[in-house]
CSV table of C-alpha atoms in Angstrom, one decimal:
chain,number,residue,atom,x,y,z
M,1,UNK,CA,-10.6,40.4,-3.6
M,2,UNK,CA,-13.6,39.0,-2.4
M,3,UNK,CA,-17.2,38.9,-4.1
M,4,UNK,CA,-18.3,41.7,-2.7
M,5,UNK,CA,-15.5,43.6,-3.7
M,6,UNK,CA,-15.5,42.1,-6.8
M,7,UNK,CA,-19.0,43.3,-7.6
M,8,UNK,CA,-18.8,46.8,-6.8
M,9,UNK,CA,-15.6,47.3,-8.7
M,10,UNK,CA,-17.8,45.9,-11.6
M,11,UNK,CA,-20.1,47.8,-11.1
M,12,UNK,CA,-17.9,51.2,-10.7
M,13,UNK,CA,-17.3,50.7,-14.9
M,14,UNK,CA,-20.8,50.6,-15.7
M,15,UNK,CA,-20.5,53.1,-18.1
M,16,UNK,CA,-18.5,50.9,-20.4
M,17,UNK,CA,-21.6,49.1,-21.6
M,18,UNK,CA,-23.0,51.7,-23.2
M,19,UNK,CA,-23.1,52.7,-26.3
M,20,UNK,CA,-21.1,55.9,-26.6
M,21,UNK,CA,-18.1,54.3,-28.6
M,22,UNK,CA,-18.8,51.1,-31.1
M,23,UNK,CA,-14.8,50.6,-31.5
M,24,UNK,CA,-11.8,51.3,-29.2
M,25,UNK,CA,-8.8,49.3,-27.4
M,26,UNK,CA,-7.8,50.7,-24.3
M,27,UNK,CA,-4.8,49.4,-23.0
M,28,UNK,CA,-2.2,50.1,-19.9
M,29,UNK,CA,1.6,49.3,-19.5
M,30,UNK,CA,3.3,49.3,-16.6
M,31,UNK,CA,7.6,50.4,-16.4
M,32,UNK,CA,7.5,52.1,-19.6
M,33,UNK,CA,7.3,56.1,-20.8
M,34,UNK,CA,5.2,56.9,-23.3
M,35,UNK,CA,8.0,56.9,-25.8
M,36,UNK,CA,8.7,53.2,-25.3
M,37,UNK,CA,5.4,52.4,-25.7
M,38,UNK,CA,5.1,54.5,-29.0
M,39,UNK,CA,7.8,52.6,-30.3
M,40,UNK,CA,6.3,49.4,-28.8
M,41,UNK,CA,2.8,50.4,-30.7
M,42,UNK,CA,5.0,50.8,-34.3
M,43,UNK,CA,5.0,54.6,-33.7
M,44,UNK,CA,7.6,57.0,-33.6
M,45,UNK,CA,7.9,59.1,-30.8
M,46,UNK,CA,10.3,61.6,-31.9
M,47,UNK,CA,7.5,62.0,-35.2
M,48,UNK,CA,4.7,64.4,-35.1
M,49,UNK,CA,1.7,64.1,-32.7
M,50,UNK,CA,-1.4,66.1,-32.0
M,51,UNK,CA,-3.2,67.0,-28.9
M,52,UNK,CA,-6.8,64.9,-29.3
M,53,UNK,CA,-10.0,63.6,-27.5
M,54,UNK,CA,-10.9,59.8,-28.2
M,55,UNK,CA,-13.9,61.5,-29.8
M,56,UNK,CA,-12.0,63.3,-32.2
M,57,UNK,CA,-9.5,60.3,-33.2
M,58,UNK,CA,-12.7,58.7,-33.7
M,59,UNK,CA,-14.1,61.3,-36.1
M,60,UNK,CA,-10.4,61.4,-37.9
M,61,UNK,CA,-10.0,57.9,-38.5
M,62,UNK,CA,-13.6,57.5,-39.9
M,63,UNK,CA,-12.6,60.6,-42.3
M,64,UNK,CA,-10.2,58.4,-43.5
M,65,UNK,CA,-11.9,55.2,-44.0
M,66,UNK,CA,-10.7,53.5,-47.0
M,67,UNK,CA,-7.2,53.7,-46.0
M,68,UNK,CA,-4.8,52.1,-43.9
M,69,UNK,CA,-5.2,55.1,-41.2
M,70,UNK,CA,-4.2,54.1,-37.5
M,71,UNK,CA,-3.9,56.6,-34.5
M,72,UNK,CA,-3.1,56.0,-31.0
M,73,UNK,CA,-3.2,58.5,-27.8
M,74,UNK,CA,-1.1,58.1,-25.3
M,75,UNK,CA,-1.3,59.6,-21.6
M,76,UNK,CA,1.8,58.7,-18.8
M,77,UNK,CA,0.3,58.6,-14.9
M,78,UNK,CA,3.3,58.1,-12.8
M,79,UNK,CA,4.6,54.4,-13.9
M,80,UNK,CA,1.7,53.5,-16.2
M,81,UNK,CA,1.4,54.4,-19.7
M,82,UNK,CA,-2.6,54.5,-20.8
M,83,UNK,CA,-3.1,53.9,-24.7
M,84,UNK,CA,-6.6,54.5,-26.0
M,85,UNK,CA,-7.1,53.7,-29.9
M,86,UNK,CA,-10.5,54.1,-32.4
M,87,UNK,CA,-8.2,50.3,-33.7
M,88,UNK,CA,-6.7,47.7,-32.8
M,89,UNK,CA,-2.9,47.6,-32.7
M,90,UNK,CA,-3.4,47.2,-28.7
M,91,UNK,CA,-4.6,43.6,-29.3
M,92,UNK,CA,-2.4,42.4,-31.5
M,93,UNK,CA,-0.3,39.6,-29.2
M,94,UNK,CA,3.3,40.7,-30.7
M,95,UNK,CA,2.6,44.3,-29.3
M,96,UNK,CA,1.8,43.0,-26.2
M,97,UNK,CA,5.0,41.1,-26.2
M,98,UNK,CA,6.8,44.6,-27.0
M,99,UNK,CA,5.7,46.7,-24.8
M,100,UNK,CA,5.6,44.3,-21.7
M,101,UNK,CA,9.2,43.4,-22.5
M,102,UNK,CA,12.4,44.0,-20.1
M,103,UNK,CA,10.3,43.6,-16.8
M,104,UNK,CA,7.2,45.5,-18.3
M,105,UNK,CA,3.8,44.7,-17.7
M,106,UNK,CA,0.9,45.0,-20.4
M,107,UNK,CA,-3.1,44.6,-20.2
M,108,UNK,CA,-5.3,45.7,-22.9
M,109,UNK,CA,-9.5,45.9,-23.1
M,110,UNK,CA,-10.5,45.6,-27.3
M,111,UNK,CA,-14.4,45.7,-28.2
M,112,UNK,CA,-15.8,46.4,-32.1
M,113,UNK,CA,-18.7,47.0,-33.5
M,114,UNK,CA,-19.1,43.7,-34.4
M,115,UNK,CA,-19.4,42.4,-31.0
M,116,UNK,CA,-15.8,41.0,-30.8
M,117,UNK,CA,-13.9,41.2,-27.9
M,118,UNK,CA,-10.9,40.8,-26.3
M,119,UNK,CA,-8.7,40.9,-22.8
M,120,UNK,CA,-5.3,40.4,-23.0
M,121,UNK,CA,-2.3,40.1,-20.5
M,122,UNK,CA,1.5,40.0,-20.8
M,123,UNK,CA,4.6,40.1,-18.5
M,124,UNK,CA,7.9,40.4,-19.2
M,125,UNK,CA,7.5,40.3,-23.2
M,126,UNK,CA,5.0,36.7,-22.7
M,127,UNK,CA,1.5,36.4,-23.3
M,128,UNK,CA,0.1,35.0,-20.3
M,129,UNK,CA,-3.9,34.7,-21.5
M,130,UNK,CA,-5.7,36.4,-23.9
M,131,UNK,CA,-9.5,35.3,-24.7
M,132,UNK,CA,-13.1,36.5,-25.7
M,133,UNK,CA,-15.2,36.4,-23.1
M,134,UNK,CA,-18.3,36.9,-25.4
M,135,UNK,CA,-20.5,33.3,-25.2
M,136,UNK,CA,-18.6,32.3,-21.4
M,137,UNK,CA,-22.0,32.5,-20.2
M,138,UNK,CA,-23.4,30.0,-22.5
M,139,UNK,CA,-20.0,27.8,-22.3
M,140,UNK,CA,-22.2,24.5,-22.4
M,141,UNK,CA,-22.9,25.8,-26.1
M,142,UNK,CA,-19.1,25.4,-27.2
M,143,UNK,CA,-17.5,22.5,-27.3
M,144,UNK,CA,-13.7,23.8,-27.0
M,145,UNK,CA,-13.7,26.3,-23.9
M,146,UNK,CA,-10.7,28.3,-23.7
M,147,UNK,CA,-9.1,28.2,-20.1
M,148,UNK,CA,-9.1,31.0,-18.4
M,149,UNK,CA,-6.1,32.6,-17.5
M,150,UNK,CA,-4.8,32.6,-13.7
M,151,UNK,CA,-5.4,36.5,-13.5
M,152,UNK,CA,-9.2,35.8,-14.9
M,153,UNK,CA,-10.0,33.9,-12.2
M,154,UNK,CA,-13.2,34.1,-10.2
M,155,UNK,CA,-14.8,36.1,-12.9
M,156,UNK,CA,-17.9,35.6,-14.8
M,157,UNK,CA,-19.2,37.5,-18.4
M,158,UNK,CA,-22.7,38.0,-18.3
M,159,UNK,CA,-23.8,39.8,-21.8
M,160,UNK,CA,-25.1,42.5,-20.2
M,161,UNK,CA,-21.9,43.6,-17.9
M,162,UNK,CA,-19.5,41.8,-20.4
M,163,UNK,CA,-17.6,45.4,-21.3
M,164,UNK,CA,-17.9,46.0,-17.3
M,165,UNK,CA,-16.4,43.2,-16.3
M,166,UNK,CA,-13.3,43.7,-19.0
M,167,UNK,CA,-12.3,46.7,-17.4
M,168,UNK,CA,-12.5,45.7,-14.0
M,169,UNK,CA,-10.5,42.2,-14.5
M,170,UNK,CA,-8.4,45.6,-16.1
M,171,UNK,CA,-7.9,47.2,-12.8
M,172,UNK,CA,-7.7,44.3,-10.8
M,173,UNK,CA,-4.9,42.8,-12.4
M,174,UNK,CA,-2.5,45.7,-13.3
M,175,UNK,CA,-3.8,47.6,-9.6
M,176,UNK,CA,-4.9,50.8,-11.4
M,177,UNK,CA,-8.5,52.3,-12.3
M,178,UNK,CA,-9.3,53.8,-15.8
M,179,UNK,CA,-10.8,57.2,-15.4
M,180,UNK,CA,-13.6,57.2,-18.4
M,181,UNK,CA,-12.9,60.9,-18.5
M,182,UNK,CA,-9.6,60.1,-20.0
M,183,UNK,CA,-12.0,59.2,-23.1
M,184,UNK,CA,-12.6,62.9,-23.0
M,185,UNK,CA,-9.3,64.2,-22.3
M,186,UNK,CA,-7.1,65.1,-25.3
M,187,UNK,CA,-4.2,63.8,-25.0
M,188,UNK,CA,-0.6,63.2,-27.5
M,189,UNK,CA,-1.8,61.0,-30.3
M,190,UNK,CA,0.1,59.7,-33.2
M,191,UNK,CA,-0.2,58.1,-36.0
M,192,UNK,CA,1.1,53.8,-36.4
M,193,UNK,CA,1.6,52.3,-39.8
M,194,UNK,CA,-0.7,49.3,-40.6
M,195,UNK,CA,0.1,45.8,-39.2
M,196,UNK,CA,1.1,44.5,-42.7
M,197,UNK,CA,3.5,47.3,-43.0
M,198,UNK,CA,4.8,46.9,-39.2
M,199,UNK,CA,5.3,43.2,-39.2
M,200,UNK,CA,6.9,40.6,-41.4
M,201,UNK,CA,5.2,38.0,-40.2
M,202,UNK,CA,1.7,39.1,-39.4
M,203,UNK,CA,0.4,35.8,-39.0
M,204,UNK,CA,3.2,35.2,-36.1
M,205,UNK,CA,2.1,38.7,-34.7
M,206,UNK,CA,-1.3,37.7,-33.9
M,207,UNK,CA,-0.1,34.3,-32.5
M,208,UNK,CA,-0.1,34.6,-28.6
């Protein structure tokens, strides 16, 4: 993909750096239903789900704030699985490693309110990069750079496109676009225990 080409894919997720939703990982798996990558996420698939908009998993989970309240919707488009959570199970490293396992392939986009961020890939149940890009601009500011990943190649994080450019490294690297309107679409969403219920090692869960 050249520059050019590069640019106006950026550009195409524009949208993404507004400021419609403070909270949210949207992720995509490739070679897996949407009941392995239930199971992958900690769900259950053969437990109860609703039909709901991102909007109104948003407006659930904050109706349950002071508990350990997770949801996840899950939409299948022929061989990808799209996952879009008001959370953040979707960048937690070890599900990455589930739900890319067996010749699967995982990429996830995570952004909070708190203006943290995070891109992650995986292949075959392996991390192969996972980084902030939040700062890249100013890099001469930080004294320990990550390296970028192979598949982040060629890209650069300016502030103002930073949620942009997320998306589109997104679709460039798994060859599928994310439809915002899928934000809007209500979808099969169920519920995930918390991570400190799901792992036994949370600290090695978070490890990529």
């Amino acid at each position: 993909m050249d520059s050019v080409e590069w640019e106006a894919l950026v550009a195409r997720y524009g949208w993404a750096d507004g400021d419609e939703f403070d909270w949210y990982t949207v992720s995509v798996v490739a070679g897996k239903t949407e009941d392995q990558v239930i199971a992958a996420f900690g769900g259950d698939p053969a437990g109860t789900s609703r039909t709901m908009t991102f909007g109104e998993a948003i407006e659930d989970t904050a109706a349950h704030l002071y508990e350990d309240y997770h949801l996840l919707g899950v939409l299948a488009e022929g061989r990808h699985v799209w996952t879009m959570e008001p959370g953040y199970h979707g960048n937690i490293p070890e599900i990455a490693r589930r739900a890319s396992a067996n010749g699967g392939e995982f990429f996830s986009v995570y952004e909070d309110i708190n203006a943290r961020c995070q891109v992650m890939h995986a292949a075959d149940g392996r991390v192969t990069g996972a980084f902030d890009p939040i700062g890249l601009e100013d890099a001469d500011f930080y004294h320990d750079l990550p390296e970028l990943p192979a598949w982040a190649e060629g890209a650069t994080f300016p502030m103002e496109q930073l949620s942009a450019v997320t998306f589109a490294l997104m679709e460039r690297t798994m060859g599928v676009p994310f439809d915002p309107d899928l934000l809007r679409t209500p979808v099969r969403t169920v519920t995930l225990p918390a991570p400190g219920v799901l792992f036994t090692d949370t600290d090695a869960a978070w490890r990529p």
